[in-house]
PDB file of C-alpha atoms in Angstrom:
ATOM      1  CA  UNK A   9      27.992   6.811  -4.165  1.00 41.00           C
ATOM      2  CA  UNK A  10      25.137   5.549  -6.050  1.00 46.00           C
ATOM      3  CA  UNK A  11      23.677   2.157  -4.651  1.00 45.00           C
ATOM      4  CA  UNK A  12      24.050  -0.634  -7.326  1.00 46.00           C
ATOM      5  CA  UNK A  13      22.621  -3.334  -5.490  1.00 48.00           C
ATOM      6  CA  UNK A  14      18.479  -4.847  -6.583  1.00 50.00           C
ATOM      7  CA  UNK A  15      17.527  -4.505  -2.975  1.00 55.00           C
ATOM      8  CA  UNK A  16      17.963  -1.227  -2.671  1.00 64.00           C
ATOM      9  CA  UNK A  17      16.506  -0.141  -5.975  1.00 69.00           C
ATOM     10  CA  UNK A  18      12.971   1.231  -6.941  1.00 76.00           C
ATOM     11  CA  UNK A  19      12.200  -0.021 -10.062  1.00 77.00           C
ATOM     12  CA  UNK A  20       9.034   0.630 -12.485  1.00 80.00           C
ATOM     13  CA  UNK A  21       8.234  -1.977 -12.269  1.00 80.00           C
ATOM     14  CA  UNK A  22       7.159  -1.986  -8.451  1.00 87.00           C
ATOM     15  CA  UNK A  23       6.197   1.356  -8.876  1.00 88.00           C
ATOM     16  CA  UNK A  24       2.234   2.185  -9.425  1.00 91.00           C
ATOM     17  CA  UNK A  25       2.645   5.158 -12.268  1.00 90.00           C
ATOM     18  CA  UNK A  26      -0.610   5.648 -14.403  1.00 92.00           C
ATOM     19  CA  UNK A  27      -3.895   7.580 -12.711  1.00 93.00           C
ATOM     20  CA  UNK A  28      -5.929   4.307 -13.206  1.00 93.00           C
ATOM     21  CA  UNK A  29      -3.443   2.425 -10.841  1.00 91.00           C
ATOM     22  CA  UNK A  30      -4.539   3.775  -8.424  1.00 93.00           C
ATOM     23  CA  UNK A  31      -8.489   4.197  -9.382  1.00 95.00           C
ATOM     24  CA  UNK A  32      -8.798   0.912  -9.137  1.00 93.00           C
ATOM     25  CA  UNK A  33      -6.805   0.492  -5.155  1.00 93.00           C
ATOM     26  CA  UNK A  34      -9.545   2.690  -4.810  1.00 94.00           C
ATOM     27  CA  UNK A  35     -12.033   1.328  -6.160  1.00 93.00           C
ATOM     28  CA  UNK A  36     -11.445  -2.259  -4.380  1.00 88.00           C
ATOM     29  CA  UNK A  37     -12.485  -0.638  -0.770  1.00 89.00           C
ATOM     30  CA  UNK A  38      -9.864  -2.800   1.275  1.00 91.00           C
ATOM     31  CA  UNK A  39      -8.775  -0.119   3.366  1.00 93.00           C
ATOM     32  CA  UNK A  40      -6.641  -0.729   7.220  1.00 94.00           C
ATOM     33  CA  UNK A  41      -5.258   2.072   8.963  1.00 94.00           C
ATOM     34  CA  UNK A  42      -2.810   2.827  11.737  1.00 92.00           C
ATOM     35  CA  UNK A  43      -0.730   6.308  12.845  1.00 89.00           C
ATOM     36  CA  UNK A  44      -0.210   8.145  10.155  1.00 92.00           C
ATOM     37  CA  UNK A  45      -0.580   6.265   8.075  1.00 94.00           C
ATOM     38  CA  UNK A  46      -4.109   4.677   5.688  1.00 95.00           C
ATOM     39  CA  UNK A  47      -2.641   1.551   3.426  1.00 95.00           C
ATOM     40  CA  UNK A  48      -5.053   0.453   0.647  1.00 95.00           C
ATOM     41  CA  UNK A  49      -4.754  -2.692  -1.307  1.00 93.00           C
ATOM     42  CA  UNK A  50      -5.867  -4.620  -3.931  1.00 91.00           C
ATOM     43  CA  UNK A  51      -4.713  -7.934  -5.526  1.00 89.00           C
ATOM     44  CA  UNK A  52      -3.368  -8.344  -8.702  1.00 85.00           C
ATOM     45  CA  UNK A  53      -4.967 -10.866 -11.314  1.00 82.00           C
ATOM     46  CA  UNK A  54      -1.759 -13.241 -10.915  1.00 76.00           C
ATOM     47  CA  UNK A  55       0.395 -13.556  -7.773  1.00 69.00           C
ATOM     48  CA  UNK A  56       3.725 -14.115  -8.981  1.00 71.00           C
ATOM     49  CA  UNK A  57       4.071 -10.335  -9.775  1.00 81.00           C
ATOM     50  CA  UNK A  58       5.419  -8.008  -7.863  1.00 86.00           C
ATOM     51  CA  UNK A  59       4.313  -6.199  -5.092  1.00 88.00           C
ATOM     52  CA  UNK A  60       4.011  -2.788  -6.289  1.00 92.00           C
ATOM     53  CA  UNK A  61       3.668   0.999  -3.971  1.00 93.00           C
ATOM     54  CA  UNK A  62       2.039   4.569  -5.006  1.00 94.00           C
ATOM     55  CA  UNK A  63       1.951   6.625  -2.000  1.00 94.00           C
ATOM     56  CA  UNK A  64      -0.120   9.585  -1.474  1.00 94.00           C
ATOM     57  CA  UNK A  65       0.681  12.923  -0.105  1.00 94.00           C
ATOM     58  CA  UNK A  66      -1.548  15.571   0.224  1.00 93.00           C
ATOM     59  CA  UNK A  67      -0.559  19.292   0.833  1.00 93.00           C
ATOM     60  CA  UNK A  68      -2.536  18.927   4.678  1.00 93.00           C
ATOM     61  CA  UNK A  69       1.070  16.964   5.458  1.00 92.00           C
ATOM     62  CA  UNK A  70       3.218  19.695   5.243  1.00 92.00           C
ATOM     63  CA  UNK A  71       4.967  21.781   2.378  1.00 93.00           C
ATOM     64  CA  UNK A  72       6.974  20.330  -0.235  1.00 94.00           C
ATOM     65  CA  UNK A  73       9.374  19.737   2.416  1.00 94.00           C
ATOM     66  CA  UNK A  74       7.858  17.519   5.169  1.00 92.00           C
ATOM     67  CA  UNK A  75       6.034  15.479   1.708  1.00 93.00           C
ATOM     68  CA  UNK A  76       9.060  14.688  -0.085  1.00 93.00           C
ATOM     69  CA  UNK A  77      10.970  13.362   3.237  1.00 93.00           C
ATOM     70  CA  UNK A  78       7.472  11.572   3.934  1.00 93.00           C
ATOM     71  CA  UNK A  79       7.970   9.568   0.037  1.00 93.00           C
ATOM     72  CA  UNK A  80      11.489   9.230   0.755  1.00 92.00           C
ATOM     73  CA  UNK A  81      10.995   7.576   3.770  1.00 93.00           C
ATOM     74  CA  UNK A  82       8.343   5.235   2.746  1.00 93.00           C
ATOM     75  CA  UNK A  83       9.481   4.334  -0.008  1.00 92.00           C
ATOM     76  CA  UNK A  84      13.431   3.295   1.399  1.00 92.00           C
ATOM     77  CA  UNK A  85      11.075   1.519   3.962  1.00 92.00           C
ATOM     78  CA  UNK A  86       9.330  -0.685   1.345  1.00 92.00           C
ATOM     79  CA  UNK A  87      12.984  -0.935  -0.517  1.00 91.00           C
ATOM     80  CA  UNK A  88      13.901  -2.331   3.035  1.00 90.00           C
ATOM     81  CA  UNK A  89      10.568  -4.369   3.332  1.00 90.00           C
ATOM     82  CA  UNK A  90      10.044  -5.718  -0.823  1.00 88.00           C
ATOM     83  CA  UNK A  91      11.292  -8.992   0.432  1.00 87.00           C
ATOM     84  CA  UNK A  92       8.951  -9.470   3.061  1.00 90.00           C
ATOM     85  CA  UNK A  93       6.396  -8.319   1.502  1.00 89.00           C
ATOM     86  CA  UNK A  94       3.347 -11.049  -0.157  1.00 88.00           C
ATOM     87  CA  UNK A  95       3.970 -11.174  -3.717  1.00 87.00           C
ATOM     88  CA  UNK A  96       1.241  -9.675  -5.795  1.00 87.00           C
ATOM     89  CA  UNK A  97      -0.457  -7.202  -4.261  1.00 91.00           C
ATOM     90  CA  UNK A  98      -1.025  -3.447  -5.477  1.00 92.00           C
ATOM     91  CA  UNK A  99      -0.439  -1.101  -1.897  1.00 93.00           C
ATOM     92  CA  UNK A 100      -1.238   2.175  -1.772  1.00 95.00           C
ATOM     93  CA  UNK A 101       0.167   4.368   1.451  1.00 95.00           C
ATOM     94  CA  UNK A 102      -1.756   7.861   2.333  1.00 95.00           C
ATOM     95  CA  UNK A 103      -0.059   9.716   4.367  1.00 94.00           C
ATOM     96  CA  UNK A 104      -2.331  11.788   6.974  1.00 92.00           C
ATOM     97  CA  UNK A 105      -1.536  15.171   8.035  1.00 84.00           C
ATOM     98  CA  UNK A 106       0.669  14.689  11.077  1.00 82.00           C
ATOM     99  CA  UNK A 107       4.077  16.922   9.584  1.00 79.00           C
ATOM    100  CA  UNK A 108       7.109  14.860   8.873  1.00 82.00           C
ATOM    101  CA  UNK A 109       8.371  11.675   9.862  1.00 85.00           C
ATOM    102  CA  UNK A 110      10.271  10.940  12.735  1.00 85.00           C
ATOM    103  CA  UNK A 111      14.448  11.583  12.380  1.00 85.00           C
ATOM    104  CA  UNK A 112      16.633   8.802  12.694  1.00 87.00           C
ATOM    105  CA  UNK A 113      17.018   5.336  12.646  1.00 88.00           C
ATOM    106  CA  UNK A 114      13.598   4.910  15.165  1.00 88.00           C
ATOM    107  CA  UNK A 115      11.938   6.879  13.057  1.00 88.00           C
ATOM    108  CA  UNK A 116      12.183   3.867   9.900  1.00 91.00           C
ATOM    109  CA  UNK A 117      11.898   0.992  12.092  1.00 92.00           C
ATOM    110  CA  UNK A 118       8.616   2.498  13.353  1.00 92.00           C
ATOM    111  CA  UNK A 119       7.501   3.123   9.871  1.00 93.00           C
ATOM    112  CA  UNK A 120       8.315  -0.207   8.937  1.00 94.00           C
ATOM    113  CA  UNK A 121       6.969  -1.922  12.345  1.00 94.00           C
ATOM    114  CA  UNK A 122       3.771   0.530  10.785  1.00 93.00           C
ATOM    115  CA  UNK A 123       3.732  -0.784   7.366  1.00 94.00           C
ATOM    116  CA  UNK A 124       4.880  -4.560   8.019  1.00 94.00           C
ATOM    117  CA  UNK A 125       1.657  -4.255  10.647  1.00 94.00           C
ATOM    118  CA  UNK A 126      -0.681  -3.323   7.955  1.00 95.00           C
ATOM    119  CA  UNK A 127       0.392  -5.048   5.404  1.00 93.00           C
ATOM    120  CA  UNK A 128      -0.348  -8.228   7.790  1.00 92.00           C
ATOM    121  CA  UNK A 129      -3.757  -6.074   8.187  1.00 94.00           C
ATOM    122  CA  UNK A 130      -4.717  -5.786   4.859  1.00 93.00           C
ATOM    123  CA  UNK A 131      -4.155  -9.593   3.412  1.00 90.00           C
ATOM    124  CA  UNK A 132      -5.681 -11.007   5.938  1.00 91.00           C
ATOM    125  CA  UNK A 133      -8.990  -8.873   5.350  1.00 91.00           C
ATOM    126  CA  UNK A 134      -8.109  -9.895   1.659  1.00 86.00           C
ATOM    127  CA  UNK A 135      -8.419 -13.147   2.157  1.00 85.00           C
ATOM    128  CA  UNK A 136     -11.721 -13.472   4.877  1.00 88.00           C
ATOM    129  CA  UNK A 137     -12.943 -10.807   2.171  1.00 84.00           C
ATOM    130  CA  UNK A 138     -12.167 -13.547  -1.006  1.00 80.00           C
ATOM    131  CA  UNK A 139     -13.328 -16.316   1.459  1.00 84.00           C
ATOM    132  CA  UNK A 140     -17.015 -14.448   2.441  1.00 84.00           C
ATOM    133  CA  UNK A 141     -17.857 -13.965  -1.230  1.00 78.00           C
ATOM    134  CA  UNK A 142     -16.816 -17.997  -2.564  1.00 74.00           C
ATOM    135  CA  UNK A 143     -13.696 -16.721  -5.162  1.00 57.00           C
ATOM    136  CA  UNK A 144     -10.309 -16.934  -4.156  1.00 51.00           C
ATOM    137  CA  UNK A 145      -9.398 -13.931  -6.502  1.00 52.00           C
ATOM    138  CA  UNK A 146      -9.763  -9.620  -5.846  1.00 50.00           C
ATOM    139  CA  UNK A 147     -11.375  -9.937  -2.483  1.00 45.00           C
ATOM    140  CA  UNK A 148     -13.944  -7.831  -4.276  1.00 46.00           C
ATOM    141  CA  UNK A 149     -17.624  -7.648  -2.906  1.00 43.00           C
ATOM    142  CA  UNK A 150     -19.798 -10.647  -2.425  1.00 42.00           C
ATOM    143  CA  UNK A 151     -22.226 -10.623  -5.053  1.00 41.00           C
ATOM    144  CA  UNK A 152     -25.886  -9.209  -3.442  1.00 38.00           C
ATOM    145  CA  UNK A 153     -28.010 -12.086  -4.637  1.00 39.00           C
ATOM    146  CA  UNK A 154     -25.995 -14.860  -3.483  1.00 40.00           C
ATOM    147  CA  UNK A 155     -25.955 -13.102  -0.087  1.00 40.00           C
ATOM    148  CA  UNK A 156     -28.756 -12.090   0.854  1.00 39.00           C
ATOM    149  CA  UNK A 157     -31.022 -14.600   4.410  1.00 43.00           C
ATOM    150  CA  UNK A 158     -32.592 -17.684   2.583  1.00 44.00           C
ATOM    151  CA  UNK A 159     -36.146 -17.208   2.142  1.00 43.00           C
ATOM    152  CA  UNK A 160     -35.755 -13.716   0.654  1.00 43.00           C
ATOM    153  CA  UNK A 161     -34.354 -13.828  -3.079  1.00 44.00           C
ATOM    154  CA  UNK A 162     -35.633 -11.786  -5.977  1.00 37.00           C
TER     155      UNK A 162
END
């Protein structure tokens, strides 16, 4: 009855589990949004590690049944897309208060397209921020001293 295939599991090493992991992603202040989803992301120090996923579905989305349906649907989509996602990112998906996800294969396909689009946009945004900062790591904000206009230094 259980699917023992490696592609269908959601092992610990691809989940954000600790509150500090979530706080680090939120502190990176990099997000993109579309439809019912907001995606926060942070590049991991080692780009060879697996992309990890964290889910945040508040009570505003609905009762427990609806919230759990969203979480099951997002975990399933992440498992399906894991091989197509870039390695070395921590991602947190926040579901906006919109009610239950669409049912059936069409609903899964819509969430897959939406999540792929959001991840692509987020990776481009992290790349632009890293290029502006002059360093490829973490996608952190540039040093304020370096970003001041010429002739207006401290």
